[in-house]
Amino acid sequence: MEMLEIPLAISLLVFGWATFTTVFTRNKNNKKLSNEIVNRPENRQVELKKKVTRLLIDILFTTVLLSLSIIYFIFNPNPIISLILLFGLFQLILEMIKRIIVFTSLRVYYEEELNSLYVLTVFDVKKYPLAEATEIEIHSRVDVLRLFPLFTMFNSTADFTTEMGRTVKISFPGEKVFINIPENQLEIIDRDSSDISEQKESTDAINEKEVLPFYHRKNLKRLIGKGYFAVTVKGVGAYATLLLILSLLNVEVWIKITAIVVFWIFNLLISDRIIKIALDVEKITDEEVLEVGRKIFKRANLPNITLYQTETADFNGFAAGANIGRSIITLTTETLKLPLEAIEGILAHEAIHVKKRDVLIGQLMRFVSMGIVIAIIFLFKDFFEKQTMVLYFVVWILMMIFPAIYSLFTQWMEVRADHLGATLLDDGNVQMANSLKQLAMKQDEAIENSEQYNIDDEKENSSDKKMSSINRDKWFIRLLEFQFFSHPPMYWRIQSLEESFCNWDRKKLKNWCVDRFKESIPDKVIKYFAK
């Protein structure tokens, strides 16, 4: 092992341990709480059928997707890159181990008096009040292409499926639960509840949906698209494989670089198609939303924008596609539940991202920044041959600087989209500020609801203070949000809109730069120097 590989290996061990403790975090009262639920006479166990086939499919997908990086590691054309690839492998392997443990330890109980499901695993004890369910749907089989973590961008889904048969999807505020409840016990979810009574009155039954097997010919495009998304967007396996092939062919460095760049450009050009498949998007059919979209896009002079929706418990909206003529704007199903004025503000914000080609610019900045870091590793490796520790620390400093620089550009684009987007709205800055406020408050509420499903004695005795992203936080949190996150803090974005005129100019850019610095410093320090 070369000298430079030693500190990288140490970092890998540290990262692996940190990832392990994060992935396998468990409630220390878990055993006590589980025993209490199991021993209550009023709770009856839901007899789950656990079939190893369900688990093997997840293992198969994980193995296939990881094999690209593993092959590179085995052939080992470059030890440094192999070690860097292991950082990602650690995370995915540990997640798969956790999935196996959850599968084997999963138990479900039902309490009739409270009309609640209790889901017990080694890691968590969760309570899902069925009266709070907003939708209940039965699928003919498990939709593994929707549930497999590497095949989607959102993580607000709780996968408790244990077989490939009929699956119940229960939508709660902040979380969607998928579970295999035996048919002879489905009466526990068939009780009336205040939130879904309307749905039941109109259908007289719980909605049922036909789901095709993932290997069905009609799912082939979806399977390939999601697999491609997993290895190119959520991982680097495709790039590692390309680099491996070029290394085995012993081609010149410039050919390798050219091939990587061409492959990246190709992925950028088809990004809108891949995102549509990965997120299982559907065209929005709500005529009121479409009319609002047409009005905004006409004002922005964007004639060819298609509106899509994707099902998730998150509140979000985003633009995709590097080409204005093929760009898409996607809203989550929860976002579509906001008032129409708020949806209009979100669409105006995303329309500016499309008009200014922010998707393309953002990817270019990411690619160039990462390219610079990788180039320094290779170009200066020989220069620092006898001072490998120096190079090691230089590389890690660059890796720390990279997200800060990337954040600088992405936040600039977000602030610009807020203020230019406001010019497309009838009520300007006021409407945009209210749109962001409603989006943030609903997302905070969803996160809080999701956390409340976890039963924890300590949480019950803790402060009742609710989280709020529209309130100014402590300075260290502000430092992280302003200097390393892709979006400025929501409280600042709303305040910036409320305290300025409806336009975008150098003064606003200057104000953002100043606030980005000042808000990252403790208030005591600012007051001290202001004396």
Short mmCIF file of C-alpha atoms in Angstrom, two decimals:
data_model
loop_
_atom_site.label_atom_id
_atom_site.label_comp_id
_atom_site.label_asym_id
_atom_site.label_seq_id
_atom_site.Cartn_x
_atom_site.Cartn_y
_atom_site.Cartn_z
CA MET A 1 0.00 0.00 0.00
CA GLU A 2 1.35 3.38 -1.00
CA MET A 3 1.74 6.11 1.60
CA LEU A 4 -1.20 8.12 0.26
CA GLU A 5 -3.45 5.08 0.58
CA ILE A 6 -2.80 4.81 4.33
CA PRO A 7 -4.54 8.07 5.34
CA LEU A 8 -7.29 7.33 2.83
CA ALA A 9 -7.77 3.90 4.40
CA ILE A 10 -7.91 5.48 7.86
CA SER A 11 -10.51 7.97 6.61
CA LEU A 12 -12.48 5.09 5.14
CA LEU A 13 -12.54 3.33 8.52
CA VAL A 14 -13.64 6.51 10.29
CA PHE A 15 -16.32 7.14 7.67
CA GLY A 16 -17.43 3.52 7.88
CA TRP A 17 -17.81 3.72 11.65
CA ALA A 18 -19.70 7.02 11.43
CA THR A 19 -22.00 5.56 8.78
CA PHE A 20 -22.50 2.41 10.84
CA THR A 21 -23.56 4.36 13.94
CA THR A 22 -25.89 6.53 11.84
CA VAL A 23 -27.57 3.71 9.93
CA PHE A 24 -27.92 1.45 12.95
CA THR A 25 -29.06 4.07 15.44
CA ARG A 26 -31.74 2.60 17.65
CA ASN A 27 -33.99 3.80 20.42
CA LYS A 28 -32.38 2.76 23.70
CA ASN A 29 -35.87 2.15 25.15
CA ASN A 30 -36.79 -0.01 22.18
CA LYS A 31 -36.87 -3.35 24.02
CA LYS A 32 -38.90 -1.97 26.94
CA LEU A 33 -41.44 -0.29 24.65
CA SER A 34 -41.74 -3.39 22.45
CA ASN A 35 -42.42 -5.62 25.47
CA GLU A 36 -45.09 -3.23 26.73
CA ILE A 37 -46.93 -3.34 23.39
CA VAL A 38 -46.60 -7.11 23.05
CA ASN A 39 -47.85 -7.77 26.59
CA ARG A 40 -50.94 -5.55 26.37
CA PRO A 41 -53.94 -7.92 26.20
CA GLU A 42 -55.91 -5.45 24.03
CA ASN A 43 -53.24 -5.61 21.29
CA ARG A 44 -53.51 -8.41 18.77
CA GLN A 45 -50.70 -9.44 16.48
CA VAL A 46 -51.04 -9.14 12.75
CA GLU A 47 -49.72 -12.41 11.38
CA LEU A 48 -47.28 -11.44 8.64
CA LYS A 49 -46.14 -13.88 6.00
CA LYS A 50 -42.41 -13.48 5.62
CA LYS A 51 -41.14 -14.87 2.34
CA VAL A 52 -37.44 -14.69 1.63
CA THR A 53 -38.19 -13.94 -2.04
CA ARG A 54 -39.07 -10.37 -1.09
CA LEU A 55 -35.72 -9.87 0.61
CA LEU A 56 -33.75 -11.59 -2.15
CA ILE A 57 -35.11 -9.14 -4.74
CA ASP A 58 -33.73 -6.17 -2.78
CA ILE A 59 -30.41 -7.99 -2.36
CA LEU A 60 -30.37 -8.78 -6.09
CA PHE A 61 -30.93 -5.14 -7.07
CA THR A 62 -28.28 -3.94 -4.61
CA THR A 63 -25.75 -6.52 -5.82
CA VAL A 64 -26.30 -5.72 -9.50
CA LEU A 65 -25.97 -1.98 -8.95
CA LEU A 66 -22.92 -2.31 -6.71
CA SER A 67 -21.22 -4.81 -9.02
CA LEU A 68 -20.05 -2.03 -11.35
CA SER A 69 -18.05 -0.39 -8.57
CA ILE A 70 -16.99 -3.75 -7.10
CA ILE A 71 -15.55 -4.87 -10.46
CA TYR A 72 -13.46 -1.70 -10.59
CA PHE A 73 -12.29 -2.38 -7.04
CA ILE A 74 -11.33 -5.99 -7.86
CA PHE A 75 -9.34 -5.09 -10.97
CA ASN A 76 -7.88 -2.17 -9.02
CA PRO A 77 -6.47 -0.09 -11.91
CA ASN A 78 -6.08 2.81 -9.49
CA PRO A 79 -5.94 2.09 -5.72
CA ILE A 80 -6.86 5.66 -4.74
CA ILE A 81 -10.06 5.67 -6.80
CA SER A 82 -10.88 2.19 -5.47
CA LEU A 83 -10.66 3.46 -1.91
CA ILE A 84 -12.82 6.49 -2.74
CA LEU A 85 -15.45 4.20 -4.31
CA LEU A 86 -15.56 2.21 -1.10
CA PHE A 87 -16.96 5.26 0.71
CA GLY A 88 -20.19 4.86 -1.29
CA LEU A 89 -20.14 1.06 -1.06
CA PHE A 90 -20.02 1.19 2.73
CA GLN A 91 -23.19 3.25 2.91
CA LEU A 92 -25.16 1.01 0.53
CA ILE A 93 -24.01 -2.26 2.06
CA LEU A 94 -24.88 -1.10 5.57
CA GLU A 95 -28.30 0.05 4.38
CA MET A 96 -28.89 -3.40 2.89
CA ILE A 97 -27.84 -5.09 6.14
CA LYS A 98 -30.31 -2.87 8.00
CA ARG A 99 -33.06 -3.88 5.55
CA ILE A 100 -32.34 -7.56 6.29
CA ILE A 101 -32.49 -6.95 10.06
CA VAL A 102 -35.74 -4.97 9.75
CA PHE A 103 -37.25 -7.79 7.63
CA THR A 104 -36.35 -10.53 10.11
CA SER A 105 -37.30 -8.60 13.26
CA LEU A 106 -40.51 -6.98 11.98
CA ARG A 107 -43.66 -7.49 14.08
CA VAL A 108 -47.00 -5.71 13.72
CA TYR A 109 -49.73 -5.29 16.33
CA TYR A 110 -53.16 -3.67 16.19
CA GLU A 111 -54.97 -1.88 19.02
CA GLU A 112 -58.68 -1.70 18.29
CA GLU A 113 -59.61 0.89 20.93
CA LEU A 114 -57.13 3.46 19.55
CA ASN A 115 -57.46 2.13 15.99
CA SER A 116 -53.67 2.11 15.68
CA LEU A 117 -51.00 -0.07 14.11
CA TYR A 118 -47.78 -0.70 16.03
CA VAL A 119 -44.75 -1.61 13.92
CA LEU A 120 -41.88 -3.12 15.94
CA THR A 121 -38.34 -3.70 14.71
CA VAL A 122 -34.94 -3.95 16.36
CA PHE A 123 -34.38 -0.26 15.62
CA ASP A 124 -37.75 1.44 16.12
CA VAL A 125 -41.17 1.20 17.68
CA LYS A 126 -43.72 3.06 15.57
CA LYS A 127 -47.35 3.89 16.18
CA TYR A 128 -49.56 4.74 13.20
CA PRO A 129 -53.04 6.05 14.16
CA LEU A 130 -55.27 4.89 11.30
CA ALA A 131 -57.68 7.76 12.02
CA GLU A 132 -54.96 10.10 10.72
CA ALA A 133 -54.60 8.25 7.41
CA THR A 134 -55.37 10.44 4.42
CA GLU A 135 -55.60 7.57 1.93
CA ILE A 136 -55.60 3.78 2.00
CA GLU A 137 -54.96 1.79 -1.17
CA ILE A 138 -54.46 -1.90 -1.84
CA HIS A 139 -51.92 -2.95 -4.49
CA SER A 140 -52.16 -6.33 -6.18
CA ARG A 141 -48.45 -6.90 -5.43
CA VAL A 142 -45.40 -5.06 -4.13
CA ASP A 143 -44.15 -2.35 -6.47
CA VAL A 144 -40.45 -2.92 -5.83
CA LEU A 145 -39.49 -0.41 -8.53
CA ARG A 146 -41.13 2.30 -6.42
CA LEU A 147 -39.92 1.09 -3.01
CA PHE A 148 -36.26 0.23 -3.70
CA PRO A 149 -34.29 3.18 -2.20
CA LEU A 150 -31.81 3.58 -5.08
CA PHE A 151 -34.65 3.91 -7.59
CA THR A 152 -36.08 7.15 -6.23
CA MET A 153 -35.07 10.61 -4.98
CA PHE A 154 -37.37 10.81 -1.95
CA ASN A 155 -37.10 8.98 1.37
CA SER A 156 -40.51 9.55 2.96
CA THR A 157 -41.59 5.95 2.39
CA ALA A 158 -41.60 3.26 5.10
CA ASP A 159 -41.17 -0.15 3.45
CA PHE A 160 -42.41 -2.94 5.75
CA THR A 161 -43.26 -5.39 2.98
CA THR A 162 -42.36 -9.03 3.69
CA GLU A 163 -43.74 -10.80 0.62
CA MET A 164 -44.51 -10.07 -3.03
CA GLY A 165 -48.29 -10.42 -2.70
CA ARG A 166 -51.09 -7.94 -1.96
CA THR A 167 -49.78 -4.80 -0.34
CA VAL A 168 -51.52 -2.09 1.64
CA LYS A 169 -50.37 1.50 1.11
CA ILE A 170 -51.41 3.79 3.96
CA SER A 171 -50.72 7.49 3.49
CA PHE A 172 -50.14 9.51 6.66
CA PRO A 173 -49.12 13.18 6.90
CA GLY A 174 -45.35 13.06 6.41
CA GLU A 175 -45.03 9.36 5.61
CA LYS A 176 -46.35 6.62 3.35
CA VAL A 177 -46.37 3.11 4.76
CA PHE A 178 -46.29 -0.06 2.65
CA ILE A 179 -47.10 -3.31 4.45
CA ASN A 180 -48.41 -6.80 3.66
CA ILE A 181 -51.50 -7.27 5.83
CA PRO A 182 -53.06 -10.74 5.34
CA GLU A 183 -56.42 -10.67 3.56
CA ASN A 184 -58.24 -12.23 6.52
CA GLN A 185 -57.09 -9.31 8.71
CA LEU A 186 -57.81 -6.43 6.34
CA GLU A 187 -60.81 -5.42 8.45
CA ILE A 188 -58.44 -3.50 10.74
CA ILE A 189 -57.91 -0.90 8.03
CA ASP A 190 -61.51 -0.91 6.85
CA ARG A 191 -62.87 1.11 9.77
CA ASP A 192 -64.31 4.55 9.20
CA SER A 193 -62.05 7.47 10.04
CA SER A 194 -62.67 11.19 9.88
CA ASP A 195 -59.96 11.87 7.31
CA ILE A 196 -60.83 9.19 4.75
CA SER A 197 -64.59 8.87 5.26
CA GLU A 198 -65.16 11.09 2.22
CA GLN A 199 -63.07 8.78 0.08
CA LYS A 200 -64.99 5.73 1.31
CA GLU A 201 -68.41 7.31 0.80
CA SER A 202 -67.56 7.97 -2.82
CA THR A 203 -66.12 4.54 -3.54
CA ASP A 204 -67.81 2.30 -0.94
CA ALA A 205 -64.50 0.45 -0.73
CA ILE A 206 -60.80 0.97 -0.38
CA ASN A 207 -59.17 1.76 -3.71
CA GLU A 208 -57.42 -1.15 -5.39
CA LYS A 209 -54.60 -0.81 -7.88
CA GLU A 210 -53.13 -3.37 -10.25
CA VAL A 211 -49.32 -3.53 -10.05
CA LEU A 212 -47.38 -5.48 -12.65
CA PRO A 213 -44.31 -7.57 -11.69
CA PHE A 214 -41.06 -5.65 -12.09
CA TYR A 215 -39.95 -8.15 -14.75
CA HIS A 216 -43.12 -7.72 -16.84
CA ARG A 217 -42.47 -6.54 -20.41
CA LYS A 218 -44.52 -3.39 -19.78
CA ASN A 219 -42.18 -2.56 -16.90
CA LEU A 220 -38.99 -3.09 -18.92
CA LYS A 221 -38.51 0.60 -19.77
CA ARG A 222 -39.20 1.55 -16.17
CA LEU A 223 -36.73 -1.04 -14.84
CA ILE A 224 -33.95 0.06 -17.21
CA GLY A 225 -34.59 3.75 -16.55
CA LYS A 226 -34.53 3.36 -12.78
CA GLY A 227 -31.41 1.21 -12.95
CA TYR A 228 -29.69 3.82 -15.10
CA PHE A 229 -30.76 6.53 -12.62
CA ALA A 230 -29.28 4.49 -9.76
CA VAL A 231 -25.84 4.05 -11.34
CA THR A 232 -25.49 7.54 -12.82
CA VAL A 233 -27.35 9.87 -10.45
CA LYS A 234 -27.37 8.12 -7.07
CA GLY A 235 -24.03 6.41 -7.63
CA VAL A 236 -20.90 6.52 -9.75
CA GLY A 237 -20.89 2.89 -10.88
CA ALA A 238 -21.40 3.76 -14.54
CA TYR A 239 -18.48 6.20 -14.53
CA ALA A 240 -16.28 3.69 -12.66
CA THR A 241 -17.07 1.02 -15.25
CA LEU A 242 -16.24 3.35 -18.13
CA LEU A 243 -12.97 4.31 -16.45
CA LEU A 244 -12.18 0.63 -15.83
CA ILE A 245 -12.70 -0.28 -19.50
CA LEU A 246 -10.52 2.61 -20.65
CA SER A 247 -7.83 1.69 -18.11
CA LEU A 248 -7.79 -1.95 -19.24
CA LEU A 249 -7.48 -0.75 -22.84
CA ASN A 250 -4.47 1.32 -21.70
CA VAL A 251 -5.62 4.45 -23.54
CA GLU A 252 -4.11 7.90 -23.11
CA VAL A 253 -5.23 10.14 -20.24
CA TRP A 254 -6.78 12.69 -22.60
CA ILE A 255 -8.95 9.96 -24.13
CA LYS A 256 -10.17 8.97 -20.67
CA ILE A 257 -11.02 12.57 -19.83
CA THR A 258 -12.79 13.09 -23.17
CA ALA A 259 -14.82 9.90 -22.75
CA ILE A 260 -15.91 10.87 -19.24
CA VAL A 261 -16.93 14.36 -20.39
CA VAL A 262 -18.89 13.00 -23.39
CA PHE A 263 -20.65 10.47 -21.16
CA TRP A 264 -21.52 13.22 -18.67
CA ILE A 265 -22.93 15.46 -21.45
CA PHE A 266 -25.01 12.54 -22.73
CA ASN A 267 -26.45 11.98 -19.23
CA LEU A 268 -27.21 15.69 -18.93
CA LEU A 269 -29.08 15.73 -22.24
CA ILE A 270 -31.32 12.81 -21.25
CA SER A 271 -31.69 13.88 -17.60
CA ASP A 272 -35.33 14.95 -18.03
CA ARG A 273 -36.30 11.51 -19.37
CA ILE A 274 -34.41 9.68 -16.62
CA ILE A 275 -35.97 11.83 -13.89
CA LYS A 276 -39.46 11.18 -15.27
CA ILE A 277 -38.90 7.42 -15.10
CA ALA A 278 -37.15 7.47 -11.72
CA LEU A 279 -39.91 9.48 -10.05
CA ASP A 280 -42.82 7.69 -11.76
CA VAL A 281 -44.21 11.06 -12.77
CA GLU A 282 -47.62 11.59 -14.30
CA LYS A 283 -48.94 14.60 -16.18
CA ILE A 284 -50.96 16.98 -14.04
CA THR A 285 -54.61 16.93 -15.08
CA ASP A 286 -56.03 19.50 -12.64
CA GLU A 287 -57.28 22.20 -14.99
CA GLU A 288 -56.92 24.99 -12.40
CA VAL A 289 -53.24 24.17 -11.86
CA LEU A 290 -52.66 23.87 -15.62
CA GLU A 291 -54.30 27.26 -16.21
CA VAL A 292 -52.07 28.87 -13.57
CA GLY A 293 -49.05 27.20 -15.17
CA ARG A 294 -49.96 28.46 -18.63
CA LYS A 295 -50.30 32.01 -17.29
CA ILE A 296 -46.88 31.90 -15.57
CA PHE A 297 -45.09 30.27 -18.51
CA LYS A 298 -46.57 32.79 -20.94
CA ARG A 299 -45.28 35.66 -18.82
CA ALA A 300 -41.87 33.97 -18.63
CA ASN A 301 -41.91 33.35 -22.41
CA LEU A 302 -41.56 29.59 -21.93
CA PRO A 303 -43.90 27.93 -24.45
CA ASN A 304 -42.95 24.26 -24.13
CA ILE A 305 -43.04 23.41 -20.41
CA THR A 306 -44.88 20.27 -19.28
CA LEU A 307 -46.20 20.00 -15.73
CA TYR A 308 -45.86 16.68 -13.92
CA GLN A 309 -46.64 15.32 -10.48
CA THR A 310 -44.89 12.64 -8.45
CA GLU A 311 -46.30 10.80 -5.46
CA THR A 312 -44.43 11.38 -2.19
CA ALA A 313 -45.16 12.69 1.31
CA ASP A 314 -42.69 15.55 0.77
CA PHE A 315 -43.63 19.12 -0.12
CA ASN A 316 -41.40 20.08 -3.02
CA GLY A 317 -41.15 21.22 -6.60
CA PHE A 318 -38.25 21.19 -9.04
CA ALA A 319 -37.23 21.76 -12.63
CA ALA A 320 -35.32 19.20 -14.69
CA GLY A 321 -33.74 19.10 -18.11
CA ALA A 322 -30.78 21.00 -19.57
CA ASN A 323 -32.65 22.08 -22.71
CA ILE A 324 -35.32 24.80 -22.32
CA GLY A 325 -37.38 23.19 -25.08
CA ARG A 326 -37.48 19.87 -23.22
CA SER A 327 -37.50 21.05 -19.62
CA ILE A 328 -40.12 19.78 -17.19
CA ILE A 329 -41.43 21.08 -13.88
CA THR A 330 -42.56 18.53 -11.33
CA LEU A 331 -44.61 19.11 -8.19
CA THR A 332 -45.17 16.51 -5.50
CA THR A 333 -48.71 15.35 -4.81
CA GLU A 334 -48.57 17.01 -1.37
CA THR A 335 -47.53 20.34 -2.89
CA LEU A 336 -50.60 20.20 -5.13
CA LYS A 337 -52.73 20.29 -1.96
CA LEU A 338 -51.53 23.82 -1.18
CA PRO A 339 -53.73 26.83 -2.05
CA LEU A 340 -53.64 27.75 -5.73
CA GLU A 341 -51.86 31.07 -5.01
CA ALA A 342 -49.02 29.16 -3.31
CA ILE A 343 -48.74 26.70 -6.21
CA GLU A 344 -48.56 29.68 -8.58
CA GLY A 345 -45.62 31.11 -6.62
CA ILE A 346 -43.77 27.77 -6.68
CA LEU A 347 -44.32 27.44 -10.44
CA ALA A 348 -43.00 30.99 -10.97
CA HIS A 349 -39.85 30.14 -9.00
CA GLU A 350 -39.26 26.96 -11.05
CA ALA A 351 -40.02 28.80 -14.31
CA ILE A 352 -37.08 31.13 -13.65
CA HIS A 353 -34.81 28.12 -13.07
CA VAL A 354 -35.79 26.89 -16.54
CA LYS A 355 -35.49 30.29 -18.22
CA LYS A 356 -32.02 30.94 -16.76
CA ARG A 357 -30.84 27.38 -17.53
CA ASP A 358 -30.01 26.86 -13.86
CA VAL A 359 -30.17 23.07 -14.17
CA LEU A 360 -27.45 23.10 -16.85
CA ILE A 361 -25.33 25.72 -15.05
CA GLY A 362 -25.58 23.86 -11.75
CA GLN A 363 -24.42 20.60 -13.31
CA LEU A 364 -21.58 22.35 -15.11
CA MET A 365 -20.37 23.89 -11.85
CA ARG A 366 -20.55 20.55 -10.06
CA PHE A 367 -18.66 18.76 -12.84
CA VAL A 368 -15.95 21.42 -13.14
CA SER A 369 -15.47 21.65 -9.37
CA MET A 370 -15.16 17.91 -8.92
CA GLY A 371 -12.87 17.75 -11.95
CA ILE A 372 -10.53 20.27 -10.35
CA VAL A 373 -10.37 18.26 -7.12
CA ILE A 374 -9.67 14.99 -8.97
CA ALA A 375 -7.09 16.69 -11.21
CA ILE A 376 -5.20 17.98 -8.17
CA ILE A 377 -5.09 14.47 -6.70
CA PHE A 378 -3.42 13.08 -9.82
CA LEU A 379 -1.32 16.06 -10.92
CA PHE A 380 0.25 16.69 -7.54
CA LYS A 381 0.53 13.12 -6.31
CA ASP A 382 4.08 12.77 -7.70
CA PHE A 383 5.00 16.29 -6.53
CA PHE A 384 4.08 15.36 -2.96
CA GLU A 385 5.46 11.84 -3.21
CA LYS A 386 7.55 12.25 -0.05
CA GLN A 387 4.96 14.41 1.68
CA THR A 388 1.84 12.35 1.22
CA MET A 389 0.22 13.60 4.41
CA VAL A 390 0.43 17.15 3.06
CA LEU A 391 -1.34 16.12 -0.15
CA TYR A 392 -3.87 14.19 1.88
CA PHE A 393 -4.86 17.23 3.91
CA VAL A 394 -4.86 19.45 0.81
CA VAL A 395 -7.31 17.06 -0.85
CA TRP A 396 -9.61 17.02 2.16
CA ILE A 397 -9.54 20.79 2.47
CA LEU A 398 -10.52 20.97 -1.20
CA MET A 399 -13.32 18.49 -0.55
CA MET A 400 -14.56 20.77 2.22
CA ILE A 401 -14.27 23.87 0.06
CA PHE A 402 -16.11 22.27 -2.87
CA PRO A 403 -19.60 22.19 -1.24
CA ALA A 404 -19.06 25.75 0.03
CA ILE A 405 -18.24 27.04 -3.46
CA TYR A 406 -21.05 25.01 -5.01
CA SER A 407 -23.43 26.37 -2.37
CA LEU A 408 -22.41 29.93 -3.27
CA PHE A 409 -23.58 29.51 -6.86
CA THR A 410 -26.71 27.43 -6.17
CA GLN A 411 -27.92 29.84 -3.47
CA TRP A 412 -27.40 32.75 -5.85
CA MET A 413 -29.63 30.94 -8.36
CA GLU A 414 -32.27 30.26 -5.71
CA VAL A 415 -32.39 33.89 -4.52
CA ARG A 416 -32.58 35.08 -8.12
CA ALA A 417 -35.43 32.64 -8.84
CA ASP A 418 -37.34 33.94 -5.81
CA HIS A 419 -37.12 37.60 -6.84
CA LEU A 420 -37.45 37.20 -10.60
CA GLY A 421 -40.23 34.67 -10.08
CA ALA A 422 -42.08 37.29 -8.01
CA THR A 423 -42.19 39.55 -11.08
CA LEU A 424 -44.35 36.90 -12.81
CA LEU A 425 -46.98 37.00 -10.06
CA ASP A 426 -49.96 39.32 -9.75
CA ASP A 427 -49.09 40.14 -6.13
CA GLY A 428 -45.32 40.13 -6.62
CA ASN A 429 -43.06 39.71 -3.60
CA VAL A 430 -45.95 39.34 -1.17
CA GLN A 431 -47.34 36.32 -3.02
CA MET A 432 -43.92 34.72 -3.45
CA ALA A 433 -43.14 35.18 0.26
CA ASN A 434 -46.50 33.68 1.23
CA SER A 435 -45.92 30.76 -1.18
CA LEU A 436 -42.56 29.93 0.40
CA LYS A 437 -44.02 30.37 3.89
CA GLN A 438 -46.89 27.95 3.25
CA LEU A 439 -44.56 25.43 1.60
CA ALA A 440 -42.11 25.59 4.54
CA MET A 441 -44.80 25.38 7.22
CA LYS A 442 -46.42 22.34 5.60
CA GLN A 443 -43.05 20.61 5.17
CA ASP A 444 -42.18 21.32 8.83
CA GLU A 445 -45.55 19.90 9.82
CA ALA A 446 -44.96 16.77 7.71
CA ILE A 447 -41.52 16.18 9.24
CA GLU A 448 -42.92 16.67 12.73
CA ASN A 449 -45.76 14.24 12.03
CA SER A 450 -43.31 11.67 10.70
CA GLU A 451 -41.18 11.96 13.84
CA GLN A 452 -44.22 11.58 16.10
CA TYR A 453 -44.87 8.11 14.72
CA ASN A 454 -41.71 6.99 16.56
CA ILE A 455 -42.59 6.08 20.14
CA ASP A 456 -39.96 7.28 22.58
CA ASP A 457 -40.40 7.83 26.31
CA GLU A 458 -37.82 10.62 26.21
CA LYS A 459 -39.69 12.48 23.47
CA GLU A 460 -42.87 12.46 25.55
CA ASN A 461 -41.00 14.20 28.38
CA SER A 462 -39.11 16.63 26.17
CA SER A 463 -39.97 20.20 25.29
CA ASP A 464 -43.08 20.80 23.22
CA LYS A 465 -41.24 23.38 21.12
CA LYS A 466 -42.05 22.81 17.48
CA MET A 467 -39.51 23.02 14.69
CA SER A 468 -39.89 25.91 12.28
CA SER A 469 -37.76 26.64 9.26
CA ILE A 470 -39.34 30.10 8.90
CA ASN A 471 -37.81 31.24 12.21
CA ARG A 472 -34.19 32.34 12.59
CA ASP A 473 -32.11 29.54 14.11
CA LYS A 474 -28.93 29.43 16.18
CA TRP A 475 -25.81 30.81 14.54
CA PHE A 476 -24.13 27.44 13.91
CA ILE A 477 -27.21 26.14 12.08
CA ARG A 478 -27.29 29.39 10.10
CA LEU A 479 -23.60 28.95 9.27
CA LEU A 480 -24.22 25.48 7.85
CA GLU A 481 -27.30 26.56 5.91
CA PHE A 482 -25.73 29.66 4.40
CA GLN A 483 -22.30 28.21 3.61
CA PHE A 484 -22.93 24.56 2.70
CA PHE A 485 -26.58 24.03 1.73
CA SER A 486 -27.94 24.43 -1.79
CA HIS A 487 -30.72 26.78 -0.60
CA PRO A 488 -30.48 29.77 1.76
CA PRO A 489 -32.46 29.40 5.01
CA MET A 490 -36.19 29.79 4.41
CA TYR A 491 -36.56 32.52 7.06
CA TRP A 492 -34.07 34.70 5.17
CA ARG A 493 -35.68 34.08 1.76
CA ILE A 494 -39.08 35.14 3.09
CA GLN A 495 -37.65 38.16 4.89
CA SER A 496 -35.71 39.22 1.79
CA LEU A 497 -38.91 39.22 -0.28
CA GLU A 498 -40.96 41.04 2.33
CA GLU A 499 -38.42 43.82 2.82
CA SER A 500 -37.66 44.68 -0.81
CA PHE A 501 -39.25 45.80 -4.05
CA CYS A 502 -40.36 43.39 -6.76
CA ASN A 503 -37.28 43.24 -8.98
CA TRP A 504 -33.78 41.77 -9.22
CA ASP A 505 -30.73 44.00 -9.32
CA ARG A 506 -27.17 44.34 -8.07
CA LYS A 507 -28.34 45.82 -4.78
CA LYS A 508 -30.24 42.64 -3.93
CA LEU A 509 -27.26 40.54 -4.92
CA LYS A 510 -25.06 42.67 -2.67
CA ASN A 511 -27.54 42.38 0.23
CA TRP A 512 -27.52 38.61 -0.12
CA CYS A 513 -23.71 38.47 -0.09
CA VAL A 514 -23.55 40.68 3.02
CA ASP A 515 -26.26 38.74 4.86
CA ARG A 516 -24.65 35.43 3.88
CA PHE A 517 -21.55 36.55 5.76
CA LYS A 518 -23.23 38.30 8.70
CA GLU A 519 -25.79 35.57 9.38
CA SER A 520 -22.97 33.00 9.59
CA ILE A 521 -21.40 34.82 12.56
CA PRO A 522 -22.66 34.73 16.17
CA ASP A 523 -24.80 37.73 17.08
CA LYS A 524 -22.51 38.47 20.05
CA VAL A 525 -19.55 38.91 17.72
CA ILE A 526 -21.51 41.24 15.44
CA LYS A 527 -22.65 43.34 18.41
CA TYR A 528 -19.11 43.47 19.82
CA PHE A 529 -17.62 44.89 16.62
CA ALA A 530 -20.61 47.18 16.11
CA LYS A 531 -19.78 49.06 19.33
#
